[in-house]
Amino acid sequence: TKPHNYGKSPIFFAATRSRLEVMNLLLDRGANVLIVNNKGQSVYSIACSHFDSELVQRIQQIEKQQEQQYDQTGQEGNDNLKGWVDYRKTHSDGNIYGDLDLRFLGRPLTETDVVKDGVVNPTTKESRKGNFARNNPSKVWKRKDETKKKKKQPPARTKISDEERMQLEKSWDQAHVALRTNDSWGLFSSLLSIVQFMEEKKIQSSWVVESASRLDFLLRLEQALWEVAQLDSDTKLVGETSFNNLKSVLSEAIVFCGAGDRHATLVKRILSKAGEESNQIDGMQNRNNYGEMSLTENEKAQLDLFWNDTYIALNNNDANEACVSMVKVIVLWDGKNCPWLNEATAKLHSMLKEDSVLKDSIMKEMLDFCDGNGNRYASLLKKMLTKTISTESRSVNGAKKSSNDDRQLATHRKAKKKEHPIPTSYELVIKSLQASFIDGSPVPSWAVLMNHDTTTDKEAEKYLSLPSPPKWVDSPHDLKCLRSKLHEVIDNSNSDTLNNKMKFEHFVAFDSEFRSEYGSTELATIQFSIIEDGLPLAWVVDLNPNPADAIYSTMTCDILRWIFIESDARIVGFAHRHDLHMISSYIGEDIPFAANFVDIQLLALHKMTDDTGCASDTSSLPGLKSCCSYFLEASGKMVGQKDMKSWSLSKNEQCSNWAQRPLTASQLQYAGLDAAVLLVLLAEIVRS
């Protein structure tokens, strides 16, 4: 071992790094704990400051067992404690350390020494930072920044001639054609020629990431143009190729890479990164101080080309072609985590003006094009057009236009109030559940969520809470137990449905929490809740990716696919369209909006508007906390308890760190309650 590590066996490394699982594994396999390293530390003395009492007690028991089993004949050992090997005596480095074992101190205690549980000068996580430097100032090595070394100059970038750049663009055009025509071999060959060129020129920039980003752009562009073509029979952009086929082309091209040479491996890396959000994360060299990604030189050239196509189409009064070119601009910018909409809107506004007057006719056609296409890019284009109209209206100092065309354009500027009709299936659910109040079936109420022990101040705001903590699900065994319980609920629901009965115990409520990283939002947890004997039970399922546990990840996808797609579960959510979209991305399969889904937000909205006499076409939908407060107060008036309006749903943990593990007790309570309260809300809506 190194001079400062005599006697530091693997269990010492595990102890100093606080690796509990490794410690237990080594102890299970009979690791020797009768060792004192050259610092004067034992496994026990280090464990006292790095682990809880349970592991420390186990080490003490193993010490006694190994001392009893030790064969004293012919073995090196301490005179007082047989079986121990003390490297401090033979290989001490003379430095001062903490966490020393009092049994092997080898010196008298001083006034500054602190002794606790047989450990001299125990350390903490904070005190260990810089502890050696404080105790041994003469032994501290020089910092790296103190050594005067000349910084290595980055190698000069290889220049590419105009002719070579044209050849490179030709290869990219071939890759684009191959992608569009489902030619996986052509795609592989084109990318291989690009890789060979870059390697031959010894390009120093991160061209692999840039190439993956460009291929990803081509994928998203083809997706957007394919959606446009599906809705416009006159637009022939991608032939018979669908976006799903584009993904399969990438998968087939990866097969051609095989286990080939370096060039084939680089092609495989480009194909694998394309279409993944990670390629934005890896491209850190293109990010500014705010984490925003800038355009590469190639992307800037593409953007100028798309703007030029837009300008030509507008001059030719070809609204359809102008929209297609603008979609290309939006797709390119949309792949970057940076503010671009205002700049692009200003440029579009300047192109749409002719002799300082907006081209109203082509504007109307472009708006009609956007209204006929429901994809994201058409929505962004419509936003740009409406901003352009708004800018123009402000520039004329509020002068009113009287022409019929201008009145038609004005209708696009007005924010339309969204109607939120209640589905017929919801009314059937309400009528069926009303029978539960007659036949004596268990019905949840606000009382089960009111823990009066949480506060003593009668006037203070009180927060709802679960009667029992939610169950944390993070193992295959936990998932099996959860699925078994949900199976039981769904089976009972199916059998009672045949008898035209519906109970609150037949419903499964769900909610989810999200984590954000590098501008990307992903699922962190999903919560489920059911009613059993009138009380809510809740589970919080961990959805944080764990590459080391592929079985758990597969099982989570299976159970989500089963409950949301394959089963006949009666599912309750709150404004759950976004949740279902995120779950669809997680499992890799679209979740259809079926009749067995109940949105509590819609039910609450209609009940609240009926009570207040307001129209139900309001564009402002109530939040979960507002719904709870409304029905708590209404329930209090119904039963004559005025203090019920002092209770509310806490949202303190809504913006907490849901990526951290383990979650705090308050986070688990918040997550489980957000699902369980939906079933109580459903009961209150039915009761009212």
PDB file of N, CA and C in Angstrom, residues 476-518:
ATOM      1  N   PRO A 476     -39.038  -3.885  -6.809  1.00  0.00           N
ATOM      2  CA  PRO A 476     -39.956  -4.796  -7.513  1.00  0.00           C
ATOM      3  C   PRO A 476     -40.994  -5.420  -6.592  1.00  0.00           C
ATOM      4  N   HIS A 477     -40.594  -5.729  -5.359  1.00  0.00           N
ATOM      5  CA  HIS A 477     -41.552  -6.312  -4.407  1.00  0.00           C
ATOM      6  C   HIS A 477     -42.674  -5.328  -4.105  1.00  0.00           C
ATOM      7  N   ASP A 478     -42.316  -4.045  -3.876  1.00  0.00           N
ATOM      8  CA  ASP A 478     -43.339  -3.032  -3.603  1.00  0.00           C
ATOM      9  C   ASP A 478     -44.284  -2.877  -4.790  1.00  0.00           C
ATOM     10  N   LEU A 479     -43.747  -2.942  -6.007  1.00  0.00           N
ATOM     11  CA  LEU A 479     -44.590  -2.818  -7.200  1.00  0.00           C
ATOM     12  C   LEU A 479     -45.575  -3.982  -7.307  1.00  0.00           C
ATOM     13  N   LYS A 480     -45.118  -5.191  -6.969  1.00  0.00           N
ATOM     14  CA  LYS A 480     -46.007  -6.359  -7.002  1.00  0.00           C
ATOM     15  C   LYS A 480     -47.161  -6.192  -6.018  1.00  0.00           C
ATOM     16  N   CYS A 481     -46.847  -5.699  -4.815  1.00  0.00           N
ATOM     17  CA  CYS A 481     -47.886  -5.488  -3.808  1.00  0.00           C
ATOM     18  C   CYS A 481     -48.888  -4.430  -4.278  1.00  0.00           C
ATOM     19  N   LEU A 482     -48.383  -3.344  -4.880  1.00  0.00           N
ATOM     20  CA  LEU A 482     -49.265  -2.293  -5.380  1.00  0.00           C
ATOM     21  C   LEU A 482     -50.165  -2.820  -6.489  1.00  0.00           C
ATOM     22  N   ARG A 483     -49.583  -3.559  -7.431  1.00  0.00           N
ATOM     23  CA  ARG A 483     -50.384  -4.079  -8.544  1.00  0.00           C
ATOM     24  C   ARG A 483     -51.447  -5.045  -8.045  1.00  0.00           C
ATOM     25  N   SER A 484     -51.109  -5.856  -7.052  1.00  0.00           N
ATOM     26  CA  SER A 484     -52.075  -6.793  -6.488  1.00  0.00           C
ATOM     27  C   SER A 484     -53.253  -6.046  -5.872  1.00  0.00           C
ATOM     28  N   LYS A 485     -52.954  -4.944  -5.175  1.00  0.00           N
ATOM     29  CA  LYS A 485     -54.027  -4.170  -4.537  1.00  0.00           C
ATOM     30  C   LYS A 485     -54.910  -3.501  -5.581  1.00  0.00           C
ATOM     31  N   LEU A 486     -54.297  -2.941  -6.614  1.00  0.00           N
ATOM     32  CA  LEU A 486     -55.079  -2.292  -7.669  1.00  0.00           C
ATOM     33  C   LEU A 486     -55.895  -3.309  -8.452  1.00  0.00           C
ATOM     34  N   HIS A 487     -55.343  -4.513  -8.659  1.00  0.00           N
ATOM     35  CA  HIS A 487     -56.094  -5.597  -9.307  1.00  0.00           C
ATOM     36  C   HIS A 487     -57.371  -5.887  -8.536  1.00  0.00           C
ATOM     37  N   GLU A 488     -57.248  -5.941  -7.230  1.00  0.00           N
ATOM     38  CA  GLU A 488     -58.403  -6.231  -6.385  1.00  0.00           C
ATOM     39  C   GLU A 488     -59.485  -5.166  -6.545  1.00  0.00           C
ATOM     40  N   VAL A 489     -59.072  -3.898  -6.576  1.00  0.00           N
ATOM     41  CA  VAL A 489     -60.028  -2.800  -6.739  1.00  0.00           C
ATOM     42  C   VAL A 489     -60.729  -2.881  -8.095  1.00  0.00           C
ATOM     43  N   ILE A 490     -59.949  -3.121  -9.151  1.00  0.00           N
ATOM     44  CA  ILE A 490     -60.513  -3.144 -10.510  1.00  0.00           C
ATOM     45  C   ILE A 490     -61.425  -4.356 -10.695  1.00  0.00           C
ATOM     46  N   ASP A 491     -61.041  -5.517 -10.142  1.00  0.00           N
ATOM     47  CA  ASP A 491     -61.880  -6.716 -10.258  1.00  0.00           C
ATOM     48  C   ASP A 491     -63.222  -6.508  -9.556  1.00  0.00           C
ATOM     49  N   ASN A 492     -63.196  -5.905  -8.370  1.00  0.00           N
ATOM     50  CA  ASN A 492     -64.449  -5.627  -7.661  1.00  0.00           C
ATOM     51  C   ASN A 492     -65.303  -4.641  -8.439  1.00  0.00           C
ATOM     52  N   SER A 493     -64.637  -3.665  -9.086  1.00  0.00           N
ATOM     53  CA  SER A 493     -65.366  -2.678  -9.883  1.00  0.00           C
ATOM     54  C   SER A 493     -66.061  -3.342 -11.059  1.00  0.00           C
ATOM     55  N   ASN A 494     -65.362  -4.260 -11.733  1.00  0.00           N
ATOM     56  CA  ASN A 494     -65.953  -4.927 -12.900  1.00  0.00           C
ATOM     57  C   ASN A 494     -67.148  -5.796 -12.509  1.00  0.00           C
ATOM     58  N   SER A 495     -67.038  -6.484 -11.383  1.00  0.00           N
ATOM     59  CA  SER A 495     -68.131  -7.349 -10.964  1.00  0.00           C
ATOM     60  C   SER A 495     -69.358  -6.549 -10.542  1.00  0.00           C
ATOM     61  N   ASP A 496     -69.139  -5.407  -9.854  1.00  0.00           N
ATOM     62  CA  ASP A 496     -70.271  -4.580  -9.441  1.00  0.00           C
ATOM     63  C   ASP A 496     -70.877  -3.826 -10.613  1.00  0.00           C
ATOM     64  N   THR A 497     -70.064  -3.527 -11.622  1.00  0.00           N
ATOM     65  CA  THR A 497     -70.585  -2.845 -12.811  1.00  0.00           C
ATOM     66  C   THR A 497     -71.611  -3.712 -13.526  1.00  0.00           C
ATOM     67  N   LEU A 498     -71.369  -5.019 -13.519  1.00  0.00           N
ATOM     68  CA  LEU A 498     -72.329  -5.934 -14.142  1.00  0.00           C
ATOM     69  C   LEU A 498     -73.679  -5.881 -13.435  1.00  0.00           C
ATOM     70  N   ASN A 499     -73.654  -5.548 -12.143  1.00  0.00           N
ATOM     71  CA  ASN A 499     -74.890  -5.443 -11.361  1.00  0.00           C
ATOM     72  C   ASN A 499     -75.394  -4.006 -11.274  1.00  0.00           C
ATOM     73  N   ASN A 500     -74.851  -3.146 -12.164  1.00  0.00           N
ATOM     74  CA  ASN A 500     -75.255  -1.735 -12.217  1.00  0.00           C
ATOM     75  C   ASN A 500     -75.022  -1.010 -10.889  1.00  0.00           C
ATOM     76  N   LYS A 501     -73.942  -1.374 -10.207  1.00  0.00           N
ATOM     77  CA  LYS A 501     -73.575  -0.704  -8.964  1.00  0.00           C
ATOM     78  C   LYS A 501     -72.223  -0.019  -9.139  1.00  0.00           C
ATOM     79  N   MET A 502     -72.083   1.148  -8.543  1.00  0.00           N
ATOM     80  CA  MET A 502     -70.813   1.855  -8.579  1.00  0.00           C
ATOM     81  C   MET A 502     -70.555   2.443  -7.201  1.00  0.00           C
ATOM     82  N   LYS A 503     -69.362   2.187  -6.675  1.00  0.00           N
ATOM     83  CA  LYS A 503     -69.000   2.660  -5.344  1.00  0.00           C
ATOM     84  C   LYS A 503     -67.716   3.478  -5.424  1.00  0.00           C
ATOM     85  N   PHE A 504     -67.486   4.276  -4.388  1.00  0.00           N
ATOM     86  CA  PHE A 504     -66.262   5.074  -4.337  1.00  0.00           C
ATOM     87  C   PHE A 504     -65.025   4.186  -4.230  1.00  0.00           C
ATOM     88  N   GLU A 505     -65.192   2.983  -3.689  1.00  0.00           N
ATOM     89  CA  GLU A 505     -64.082   2.048  -3.549  1.00  0.00           C
ATOM     90  C   GLU A 505     -63.648   1.462  -4.889  1.00  0.00           C
ATOM     91  N   HIS A 506     -64.392   1.767  -5.963  1.00  0.00           N
ATOM     92  CA  HIS A 506     -64.058   1.251  -7.296  1.00  0.00           C
ATOM     93  C   HIS A 506     -63.120   2.179  -8.067  1.00  0.00           C
ATOM     94  N   PHE A 507     -62.819   3.351  -7.509  1.00  0.00           N
ATOM     95  CA  PHE A 507     -62.038   4.348  -8.239  1.00  0.00           C
ATOM     96  C   PHE A 507     -60.578   4.350  -7.788  1.00  0.00           C
ATOM     97  N   VAL A 508     -59.702   4.679  -8.751  1.00  0.00           N
ATOM     98  CA  VAL A 508     -58.266   4.825  -8.478  1.00  0.00           C
ATOM     99  C   VAL A 508     -57.879   6.259  -8.854  1.00  0.00           C
ATOM    100  N   ALA A 509     -57.451   7.022  -7.858  1.00  0.00           N
ATOM    101  CA  ALA A 509     -57.008   8.394  -8.111  1.00  0.00           C
ATOM    102  C   ALA A 509     -55.500   8.406  -8.361  1.00  0.00           C
ATOM    103  N   PHE A 510     -55.056   9.339  -9.199  1.00  0.00           N
ATOM    104  CA  PHE A 510     -53.621   9.433  -9.473  1.00  0.00           C
ATOM    105  C   PHE A 510     -53.199  10.886  -9.614  1.00  0.00           C
ATOM    106  N   ASP A 511     -51.937  11.118  -9.394  1.00  0.00           N
ATOM    107  CA  ASP A 511     -51.311  12.421  -9.592  1.00  0.00           C
ATOM    108  C   ASP A 511     -49.830  12.166  -9.824  1.00  0.00           C
ATOM    109  N   SER A 512     -49.094  13.166 -10.232  1.00  0.00           N
ATOM    110  CA  SER A 512     -47.658  12.976 -10.473  1.00  0.00           C
ATOM    111  C   SER A 512     -46.899  14.238 -10.119  1.00  0.00           C
ATOM    112  N   GLU A 513     -45.619  14.049  -9.811  1.00  0.00           N
ATOM    113  CA  GLU A 513     -44.711  15.165  -9.552  1.00  0.00           C
ATOM    114  C   GLU A 513     -43.585  15.114 -10.580  1.00  0.00           C
ATOM    115  N   PHE A 514     -42.983  16.267 -10.867  1.00  0.00           N
ATOM    116  CA  PHE A 514     -42.002  16.359 -11.936  1.00  0.00           C
ATOM    117  C   PHE A 514     -40.675  16.900 -11.412  1.00  0.00           C
ATOM    118  N   ARG A 515     -39.641  16.566 -12.136  1.00  0.00           N
ATOM    119  CA  ARG A 515     -38.318  17.117 -11.854  1.00  0.00           C
ATOM    120  C   ARG A 515     -37.809  17.791 -13.128  1.00  0.00           C
ATOM    121  N   SER A 516     -37.085  18.870 -12.974  1.00  0.00           N
ATOM    122  CA  SER A 516     -36.572  19.625 -14.118  1.00  0.00           C
ATOM    123  C   SER A 516     -35.062  19.661 -14.069  1.00  0.00           C
ATOM    124  N   GLU A 517     -34.446  19.475 -15.251  1.00  0.00           N
ATOM    125  CA  GLU A 517     -32.996  19.513 -15.358  1.00  0.00           C
ATOM    126  C   GLU A 517     -32.625  19.936 -16.766  1.00  0.00           C
ATOM    127  N   TYR A 518     -31.782  20.968 -16.869  1.00  0.00           N
ATOM    128  CA  TYR A 518     -31.326  21.494 -18.159  1.00  0.00           C
ATOM    129  C   TYR A 518     -32.503  21.853 -19.063  1.00  0.00           C
TER     130      TYR A 518
END
